[in-house]
Amino acid sequence: MTGRRHTPRLRDVFRDASGGTDTDSNNNNSNNNSNNNNEESNQPSQSSQYLSLPSSPTSFRRPRIMSRRPSNSEGVPDERTSLLGANRTSRIRIASAHGSPRVPHLSRNQSYADSVKSHRHHSRANSWGSRLIQALGDRQESYGGIADSKSSLYPDDRVWYDQFTSTDWVHDSIADAYRVKALRQRKDFWGRVYVLFDGAQGWILSALVGFIVAVLAYAVNVSEATVFDFKDGYCQKGWLINEKRCCPHGPCVDWRDWGEVLNGWPFGKDWTEWFVYIVMVIALAVASCLMTLTTKTVVPSAYRLTTLDENLAAENAAHMGDHDNDDGANISPRHSCVDGQGSSSAESAPMIYYSAAGSGVAEVRVILSGFVLHGFLGLKTLLIKSLGLILSVASGLSLGKEGPYVHIATCVGNIACRLFSKYDRNDAKRREVLSAAAAAGVAVAFGAPLGGVLFGLEEVAYFFPAKTLFRTFFCCITAALTLKFLNPYGTHKIVMFQVRYLVDWEYFEIGSFILVGVLGGAAGALFIKASRRWAKTFRRIPVIKSYPLLEVVLVAFVTGLIGYWNVFTKLPVAKLLYNLAAPCDDRDNNLEDLGLCPERAEDIPPVLRDLLTAFLIKGFLTIITFGIKVPAGIYVPSMVVGGLMGRTIGHVVQWWVMATREWPVWGTCSATSATCIQPGVYGLIAAGSTMCGVTRLSVTLAVILFELTGSLDYVLPFSLAILVAKWVADAIEPLSIYDLLTEMNSYPFLNNKHKPVFTSELADIVPRVRKERIIDISTSPVVPAMSLRTKLELLHRAGELDGGLPIVRHGILVGLIPAPDLEYALDNLQDEGSSLCLMASVPTIDDSDDGMPDPTDFTPYIDPAPVALDIRSPMDLVYECFVKLGLRYICILRDGKYAGMTHKKTFVKYMRELEEKEGHM
């Protein structure tokens, strides 16, 4: 950015109306235990006389001003300094969301005194890993050549995205376009090399992410299998050997049960083993929960999504007032009422979430849609989620590790993006890598690279162009090949279980397959309803809500109490699913002796009784386990519940054929002793149907089931059952499990797969124009900095950290300055109390050159052409603008004049209200 020329100019005459006021603001920051601070500022009056020439902020300029770009040669960090650099300590001062004074020399990564960053250390500065990544990474400086228009928002001047804001997709796309344009302007040899390297960075990241994800999956698989068997005993050959590797051919003397080790003390052999089992289940679950609770993230009320409903995951969270309330709009945050304890009476309790809890798929989907959750994809979350997942799965709770693999893989992708500034400094480009990483997580979870690609396309990705699709495929293949060489299951297979059906299905089974699909879809939808009911009843008990560890202890105790005595529920979920889906084969050493291969009709009723009992127990345990504060997935548990139901139906059909062998409809099927009916096929079809009912995945599930079986003969039954299951589930419960989590956590996720029927006009969601929400330059292009600060803090108090202030001249919209950019510009002012800021380009006869830009010139931060729609525009057009363009806000015009602005979060609230009305119809 070139410096402005300054010479003696025609001074604009302003009538001086000083009369400043002193303002003291005090904030008691309980999270950081900081001392109270006071700030005094003088606010000049805006009354002035506007003469022939526009007022210039340089008329009131200090003899020595601070440049927004101090020389790096002096060792002073600036906004061009790497986000991961060791000297990332910018001079930016950030206003407290609660009205506390601004603290000088505060890093942008500690924007708010009560922010999550004060609890989670979101700053990437000065860490050893950051310095290593900086040394290895490509830290190219931003290129020049950005001209007037939206590109005048210089990439180097951009601030890091705040917590709970949406990504500025338009700016990131434009910034990357100018970066590529500047890069290709170099025609020399090294310029061509840089272009090639720039194009290869995406492939390098894809390969690296795929490799690391596979290594992490291998470590989790091997570790949890070993720890899982500790509940029953240990191997004398070595403590790190699980039961299967200790005794590969069945029971042996090398494996010692705890009842044998303790000689039956104190309750006898069987009861002692049960007691040790319960203690181990609780101990492992508690250890996993304690690790998860270290990722506690507190989002203060300033970050609260005020446009959305109450968050069921928050502790004592109450509704905040609508930010469009006229009564509170004129109250400055600097003069907000404070009670005797130093907290604002208008603020609600903070929102709390745990980044390592659950599967993380819903949050990954929200992040890929453009929503910012700092720390959710960080290194700490990655490590704790991986270790906690080993303990939670090994505890024997009714949960799986496949869903968390998506979150873990996305963390790897996010961290790997820091290697290249092309992805590190551009959130839109970063999401291309995150989409590929999420798909790789499914690829290693099920051993299904094609299913992983489709999962990224169907479920998590918000924007999935052809280039991203190909890189995602490459990432999944890399992960699958790495897992193949690591051989985590000892079978030289990449799938967690592989079944082969040698007998083809009969035509009369089509009706049974459809029935299985109907029941599976209904079971998945009912699971979602039961989970919502459990969250709104049991988890709203104050002691459970305040102490998540207590819920984990209770769930672990119930799991050990009722799950130990059933031969099915005691098995690991993955092993149980394999036994339910596999055909009867005496040569298969991986099958447990569960009595699932009856040869006579008289042997089937006892099997049905055991399966129904296990179905009820597993279904209940899955409902109460889902949502506890441990790393937990829902994929395989839902498949196990469906597999138990499907295997039951399969044995019923088998018994029917055996009992009526003389019926001609069976054809040659009843000729053999056990008939041609394979109950395992029904188990796998029901498993896929139930998972479809829970997640609403369709094509992805059909391909995953195909990759698990490797049989083309059963692609049609799989697809038919999943198709029916999705229809039934949508009819019973419109929301998938991820939609439910998004709704319960009040994430401003704009669903791009379902557009409701709009029944209102754009004017219904546009608030009236208020002077506190606009910057009026009708009388003068300069505005007092204190006035801008007050308007900015009003935006912050309303929760619109990613909002903006429109600039209006005589009612005409002439530009817009985003709130983060305005905050950055204001914090660079040395004397905010007496500064006047230039908000529009003006002609000048200035020809002096002091070599530095004027910090009171805010025109580089102004978007001169914000996206605007007429107030009579259809709501469908508004929806498409938010979804397809990824806009944060849209300016509204009436007959060419500014009439208001609607924010993305406001539109999300409107969409949610529409969906609720549709659900009640």
Short mmCIF file of C-alpha atoms in Angstrom, two decimals, residues 184-484:
data_model
loop_
_atom_site.label_atom_id
_atom_site.label_comp_id
_atom_site.label_asym_id
_atom_site.label_seq_id
_atom_site.Cartn_x
_atom_site.Cartn_y
_atom_site.Cartn_z
CA ARG A 184 1.31 -15.66 -12.71
CA GLN A 185 2.60 -12.23 -13.64
CA ARG A 186 6.12 -13.48 -13.06
CA LYS A 187 7.39 -14.88 -16.35
CA ASP A 188 10.92 -15.84 -15.32
CA PHE A 189 12.08 -19.38 -14.47
CA TRP A 190 11.48 -19.12 -10.74
CA GLY A 191 8.11 -17.57 -11.37
CA ARG A 192 7.08 -20.66 -13.33
CA VAL A 193 8.48 -22.88 -10.57
CA TYR A 194 6.42 -21.00 -7.99
CA VAL A 195 3.31 -21.46 -10.11
CA LEU A 196 3.92 -25.21 -10.33
CA PHE A 197 4.59 -25.45 -6.62
CA ASP A 198 1.50 -23.43 -5.88
CA GLY A 199 -0.60 -25.87 -7.90
CA ALA A 200 1.03 -28.88 -6.21
CA GLN A 201 0.35 -27.70 -2.67
CA GLY A 202 -3.19 -29.10 -2.70
CA TRP A 203 -1.96 -32.54 -3.77
CA ILE A 204 0.84 -32.49 -1.19
CA LEU A 205 -1.63 -31.69 1.56
CA SER A 206 -4.05 -34.38 0.36
CA ALA A 207 -1.35 -37.05 0.42
CA LEU A 208 -0.01 -35.92 3.79
CA VAL A 209 -3.45 -35.81 5.37
CA GLY A 210 -4.36 -39.25 4.03
CA PHE A 211 -1.15 -40.76 5.39
CA ILE A 212 -1.44 -39.21 8.87
CA VAL A 213 -5.12 -40.10 9.18
CA ALA A 214 -4.36 -43.74 8.38
CA VAL A 215 -1.56 -43.84 10.95
CA LEU A 216 -3.83 -42.39 13.63
CA ALA A 217 -6.60 -44.86 12.74
CA TYR A 218 -4.12 -47.73 13.02
CA ALA A 219 -2.98 -46.54 16.45
CA VAL A 220 -6.56 -46.20 17.72
CA ASN A 221 -7.65 -49.59 16.35
CA VAL A 222 -4.74 -51.50 17.85
CA SER A 223 -4.84 -49.69 21.19
CA GLU A 224 -8.56 -49.96 21.84
CA ALA A 225 -8.60 -53.68 21.00
CA THR A 226 -5.92 -54.30 23.63
CA VAL A 227 -7.46 -52.11 26.32
CA PHE A 228 -10.94 -53.54 25.67
CA ASP A 229 -9.84 -57.03 26.72
CA PHE A 230 -8.38 -55.76 30.01
CA LYS A 231 -11.91 -55.81 31.41
CA ASP A 232 -11.90 -59.62 31.21
CA GLY A 233 -8.29 -60.50 31.94
CA TYR A 234 -4.77 -60.31 30.55
CA CYS A 235 -2.32 -62.35 28.48
CA GLN A 236 0.64 -63.93 30.24
CA LYS A 237 2.74 -63.53 27.09
CA GLY A 238 2.52 -59.76 27.39
CA TRP A 239 0.23 -57.09 28.77
CA LEU A 240 -0.07 -55.42 25.37
CA ILE A 241 -1.44 -58.52 23.63
CA ASN A 242 -5.20 -58.78 23.26
CA GLU A 243 -7.12 -62.00 23.71
CA LYS A 244 -7.38 -62.90 20.04
CA ARG A 245 -3.65 -62.61 19.42
CA CYS A 246 -2.90 -64.34 22.70
CA CYS A 247 -5.16 -67.29 21.85
CA PRO A 248 -5.69 -67.25 18.05
CA HIS A 249 -7.26 -70.70 17.93
CA GLY A 250 -9.65 -70.42 20.87
CA PRO A 251 -9.37 -70.62 24.67
CA CYS A 252 -5.86 -71.27 25.95
CA VAL A 253 -3.91 -71.22 29.21
CA ASP A 254 -2.01 -68.06 28.28
CA TRP A 255 -5.11 -65.93 28.81
CA ARG A 256 -6.06 -65.48 32.47
CA ASP A 257 -9.42 -64.14 33.59
CA TRP A 258 -9.61 -61.85 36.61
CA GLY A 259 -11.62 -64.43 38.54
CA GLU A 260 -8.78 -66.88 38.04
CA VAL A 261 -6.13 -64.31 38.94
CA LEU A 262 -7.93 -63.37 42.19
CA ASN A 263 -8.82 -67.02 42.94
CA GLY A 264 -12.48 -66.10 43.15
CA TRP A 265 -11.97 -63.50 45.91
CA PRO A 266 -14.15 -61.99 47.25
CA PHE A 267 -17.45 -62.99 45.57
CA GLY A 268 -16.61 -66.22 43.78
CA LYS A 269 -15.19 -66.60 40.29
CA ASP A 270 -18.20 -65.47 38.20
CA TRP A 271 -19.34 -62.64 40.48
CA THR A 272 -15.78 -61.39 40.92
CA GLU A 273 -15.33 -61.22 37.15
CA TRP A 274 -18.59 -59.28 36.91
CA PHE A 275 -17.52 -56.87 39.64
CA VAL A 276 -14.12 -56.26 38.02
CA TYR A 277 -15.87 -55.79 34.67
CA ILE A 278 -18.14 -53.05 36.06
CA VAL A 279 -15.22 -51.33 37.81
CA MET A 280 -13.16 -51.36 34.60
CA VAL A 281 -16.06 -50.04 32.53
CA ILE A 282 -16.58 -47.14 34.93
CA ALA A 283 -12.85 -46.44 35.26
CA LEU A 284 -12.25 -46.31 31.51
CA ALA A 285 -15.35 -44.21 30.89
CA VAL A 286 -14.43 -41.77 33.68
CA ALA A 287 -10.87 -41.45 32.38
CA SER A 288 -12.19 -40.68 28.91
CA CYS A 289 -14.68 -38.16 30.30
CA LEU A 290 -12.05 -36.38 32.40
CA MET A 291 -9.88 -35.97 29.32
CA THR A 292 -12.84 -34.67 27.34
CA LEU A 293 -13.75 -32.14 30.02
CA THR A 294 -10.34 -30.51 29.58
CA THR A 295 -11.57 -29.25 26.21
CA LYS A 296 -14.30 -27.21 27.86
CA THR A 297 -14.98 -24.08 25.84
CA VAL A 298 -16.82 -21.13 27.39
CA VAL A 299 -18.44 -18.75 24.94
CA PRO A 300 -19.51 -15.54 26.72
CA SER A 301 -22.80 -13.87 26.08
CA ALA A 302 -21.24 -11.42 23.63
CA TYR A 303 -20.53 -14.37 21.38
CA ARG A 304 -23.93 -15.86 22.05
CA LEU A 305 -26.01 -16.51 18.97
CA THR A 306 -28.72 -14.12 20.00
CA THR A 307 -30.81 -14.76 16.92
CA LEU A 308 -31.25 -18.42 17.77
CA ASP A 309 -33.06 -20.44 20.37
CA GLU A 310 -31.78 -21.78 23.68
CA ASN A 311 -28.89 -24.16 23.47
CA LEU A 312 -29.61 -27.42 25.26
CA ALA A 313 -25.89 -28.03 25.68
CA ALA A 314 -25.31 -24.76 27.52
CA GLU A 315 -25.23 -24.52 31.26
CA ASN A 316 -28.04 -22.32 32.57
CA ALA A 317 -28.23 -20.49 29.23
CA ALA A 318 -31.17 -18.14 28.92
CA HIS A 319 -32.61 -16.25 26.01
CA MET A 320 -31.01 -12.95 25.24
CA GLY A 321 -33.03 -10.03 24.04
CA ASP A 322 -33.52 -9.58 20.35
CA HIS A 323 -30.84 -7.32 18.98
CA ASP A 324 -33.46 -5.45 17.04
CA ASN A 325 -35.23 -4.30 20.19
CA ASP A 326 -35.73 -0.59 19.89
CA ASP A 327 -35.58 0.10 23.61
CA GLY A 328 -32.11 -1.22 24.06
CA ALA A 329 -30.65 -0.08 20.79
CA ASN A 330 -29.79 3.39 21.97
CA ILE A 331 -27.91 2.25 25.06
CA SER A 332 -24.18 2.40 24.53
CA PRO A 333 -22.27 -0.64 25.70
CA ARG A 334 -19.96 1.75 27.50
CA HIS A 335 -22.88 2.87 29.67
CA SER A 336 -24.64 -0.47 30.16
CA CYS A 337 -26.23 -1.06 33.53
CA VAL A 338 -24.05 -3.05 35.84
CA ASP A 339 -25.24 -4.70 38.98
CA GLY A 340 -23.48 -4.90 42.27
CA GLN A 341 -21.43 -7.92 41.26
CA GLY A 342 -20.02 -6.25 38.22
CA SER A 343 -21.91 -8.23 35.59
CA SER A 344 -24.29 -6.75 33.14
CA SER A 345 -27.88 -7.52 33.94
CA ALA A 346 -28.70 -7.78 30.26
CA GLU A 347 -26.23 -10.59 29.66
CA SER A 348 -27.15 -14.24 29.78
CA ALA A 349 -25.11 -17.11 31.10
CA PRO A 350 -22.29 -18.25 28.83
CA MET A 351 -22.64 -21.07 26.36
CA ILE A 352 -20.45 -24.10 27.08
CA TYR A 353 -19.39 -26.91 24.79
CA TYR A 354 -16.70 -29.59 24.79
CA SER A 355 -14.82 -29.86 21.53
CA ALA A 356 -13.69 -33.47 22.06
CA ALA A 357 -17.11 -34.82 23.03
CA GLY A 358 -19.38 -36.78 20.71
CA SER A 359 -18.56 -37.63 17.14
CA GLY A 360 -17.95 -34.08 15.91
CA VAL A 361 -19.53 -34.77 12.52
CA ALA A 362 -22.29 -32.20 13.03
CA GLU A 363 -19.75 -29.54 13.98
CA VAL A 364 -17.50 -30.44 11.05
CA ARG A 365 -20.46 -30.01 8.75
CA VAL A 366 -21.19 -26.59 10.27
CA ILE A 367 -17.53 -25.54 9.98
CA LEU A 368 -17.41 -26.56 6.33
CA SER A 369 -20.50 -24.43 5.72
CA GLY A 370 -18.46 -21.37 6.74
CA PHE A 371 -19.03 -21.17 10.49
CA VAL A 372 -16.00 -20.46 12.68
CA LEU A 373 -15.34 -22.54 15.81
CA HIS A 374 -11.87 -21.75 17.10
CA GLY A 375 -10.13 -24.65 18.80
CA PHE A 376 -12.54 -27.28 17.54
CA LEU A 377 -9.99 -28.45 14.96
CA GLY A 378 -6.86 -27.69 16.98
CA LEU A 379 -3.95 -29.85 18.07
CA LYS A 380 -5.20 -30.16 21.65
CA THR A 381 -8.57 -31.40 20.48
CA LEU A 382 -6.88 -33.88 18.12
CA LEU A 383 -4.72 -35.42 20.85
CA ILE A 384 -7.43 -35.55 23.52
CA LYS A 385 -10.04 -36.90 21.12
CA SER A 386 -7.71 -39.67 19.93
CA LEU A 387 -6.71 -40.76 23.43
CA GLY A 388 -10.19 -40.34 24.85
CA LEU A 389 -11.64 -42.36 21.96
CA ILE A 390 -9.39 -45.31 22.80
CA LEU A 391 -10.63 -45.30 26.39
CA SER A 392 -14.31 -44.74 25.60
CA VAL A 393 -14.46 -47.53 23.00
CA ALA A 394 -12.46 -49.87 25.22
CA SER A 395 -14.87 -49.26 28.10
CA GLY A 396 -17.55 -51.24 26.27
CA LEU A 397 -20.10 -48.43 26.13
CA SER A 398 -22.56 -48.54 23.26
CA LEU A 399 -20.62 -46.19 21.02
CA GLY A 400 -18.33 -46.40 18.02
CA LYS A 401 -15.09 -44.90 16.79
CA GLU A 402 -16.06 -44.37 13.15
CA GLY A 403 -17.80 -40.99 13.60
CA PRO A 404 -14.94 -39.46 15.63
CA TYR A 405 -12.56 -40.52 12.85
CA VAL A 406 -14.19 -37.82 10.72
CA HIS A 407 -13.47 -35.20 13.37
CA ILE A 408 -9.92 -36.47 13.94
CA ALA A 409 -9.19 -36.45 10.22
CA THR A 410 -10.55 -32.91 9.88
CA CYS A 411 -8.29 -31.79 12.73
CA VAL A 412 -5.34 -33.27 10.84
CA GLY A 413 -6.39 -31.40 7.71
CA ASN A 414 -6.76 -28.13 9.58
CA ILE A 415 -3.33 -28.41 11.20
CA ALA A 416 -1.70 -29.46 7.93
CA CYS A 417 -3.09 -26.35 6.22
CA ARG A 418 -0.70 -24.27 8.31
CA LEU A 419 2.17 -25.56 6.20
CA PHE A 420 1.16 -23.35 3.28
CA SER A 421 0.00 -19.75 3.55
CA LYS A 422 -2.24 -20.32 0.52
CA TYR A 423 -4.51 -22.41 2.73
CA ASP A 424 -3.60 -21.05 6.15
CA ARG A 425 -4.61 -17.46 5.37
CA ASN A 426 -7.69 -18.25 3.31
CA ASP A 427 -10.62 -19.90 5.01
CA ALA A 428 -12.37 -20.74 1.76
CA LYS A 429 -9.30 -22.57 0.41
CA ARG A 430 -8.82 -24.26 3.76
CA ARG A 431 -12.24 -25.85 3.50
CA GLU A 432 -11.23 -27.68 0.34
CA VAL A 433 -8.63 -29.56 2.38
CA LEU A 434 -11.01 -30.07 5.28
CA SER A 435 -13.56 -31.68 2.94
CA ALA A 436 -10.96 -34.13 1.69
CA ALA A 437 -9.80 -34.88 5.23
CA ALA A 438 -13.35 -35.61 6.45
CA ALA A 439 -13.82 -38.05 3.58
CA ALA A 440 -10.54 -39.76 4.47
CA GLY A 441 -11.88 -40.28 7.98
CA VAL A 442 -14.77 -42.36 6.65
CA ALA A 443 -12.40 -44.18 4.28
CA VAL A 444 -10.26 -45.46 7.17
CA ALA A 445 -13.26 -46.05 9.44
CA PHE A 446 -15.00 -48.50 7.11
CA GLY A 447 -12.17 -49.34 4.74
CA ALA A 448 -14.26 -47.79 1.99
CA PRO A 449 -12.45 -45.10 -0.04
CA LEU A 450 -15.31 -44.71 -2.51
CA GLY A 451 -17.78 -44.44 0.34
CA GLY A 452 -15.57 -41.76 1.90
CA VAL A 453 -15.69 -39.64 -1.25
CA LEU A 454 -19.45 -39.95 -1.44
CA PHE A 455 -19.75 -39.14 2.27
CA GLY A 456 -17.91 -35.89 1.71
CA LEU A 457 -20.15 -35.08 -1.24
CA GLU A 458 -23.45 -36.13 0.34
CA GLU A 459 -23.09 -35.15 3.99
CA VAL A 460 -20.38 -32.77 5.14
CA ALA A 461 -19.27 -30.68 2.18
CA TYR A 462 -21.11 -27.40 1.58
CA PHE A 463 -19.20 -26.56 -1.59
CA PHE A 464 -17.76 -29.45 -3.57
CA PRO A 465 -16.40 -28.49 -7.03
CA ALA A 466 -14.87 -31.01 -9.40
CA LYS A 467 -11.32 -30.09 -8.37
CA THR A 468 -12.11 -30.80 -4.74
CA LEU A 469 -13.79 -34.08 -5.70
CA PHE A 470 -10.65 -35.36 -7.42
CA ARG A 471 -8.36 -34.33 -4.56
CA THR A 472 -10.73 -35.95 -2.08
CA PHE A 473 -10.55 -39.18 -4.06
CA PHE A 474 -6.75 -38.98 -4.04
CA CYS A 475 -6.73 -38.36 -0.28
CA CYS A 476 -9.01 -41.35 0.39
CA ILE A 477 -6.94 -43.65 -1.81
CA THR A 478 -3.76 -42.55 -0.03
CA ALA A 479 -5.34 -43.25 3.35
CA ALA A 480 -6.60 -46.66 2.22
CA LEU A 481 -3.22 -47.70 0.80
CA THR A 482 -1.44 -46.64 3.98
CA LEU A 483 -3.93 -48.60 6.10
CA LYS A 484 -3.42 -51.62 3.86
#
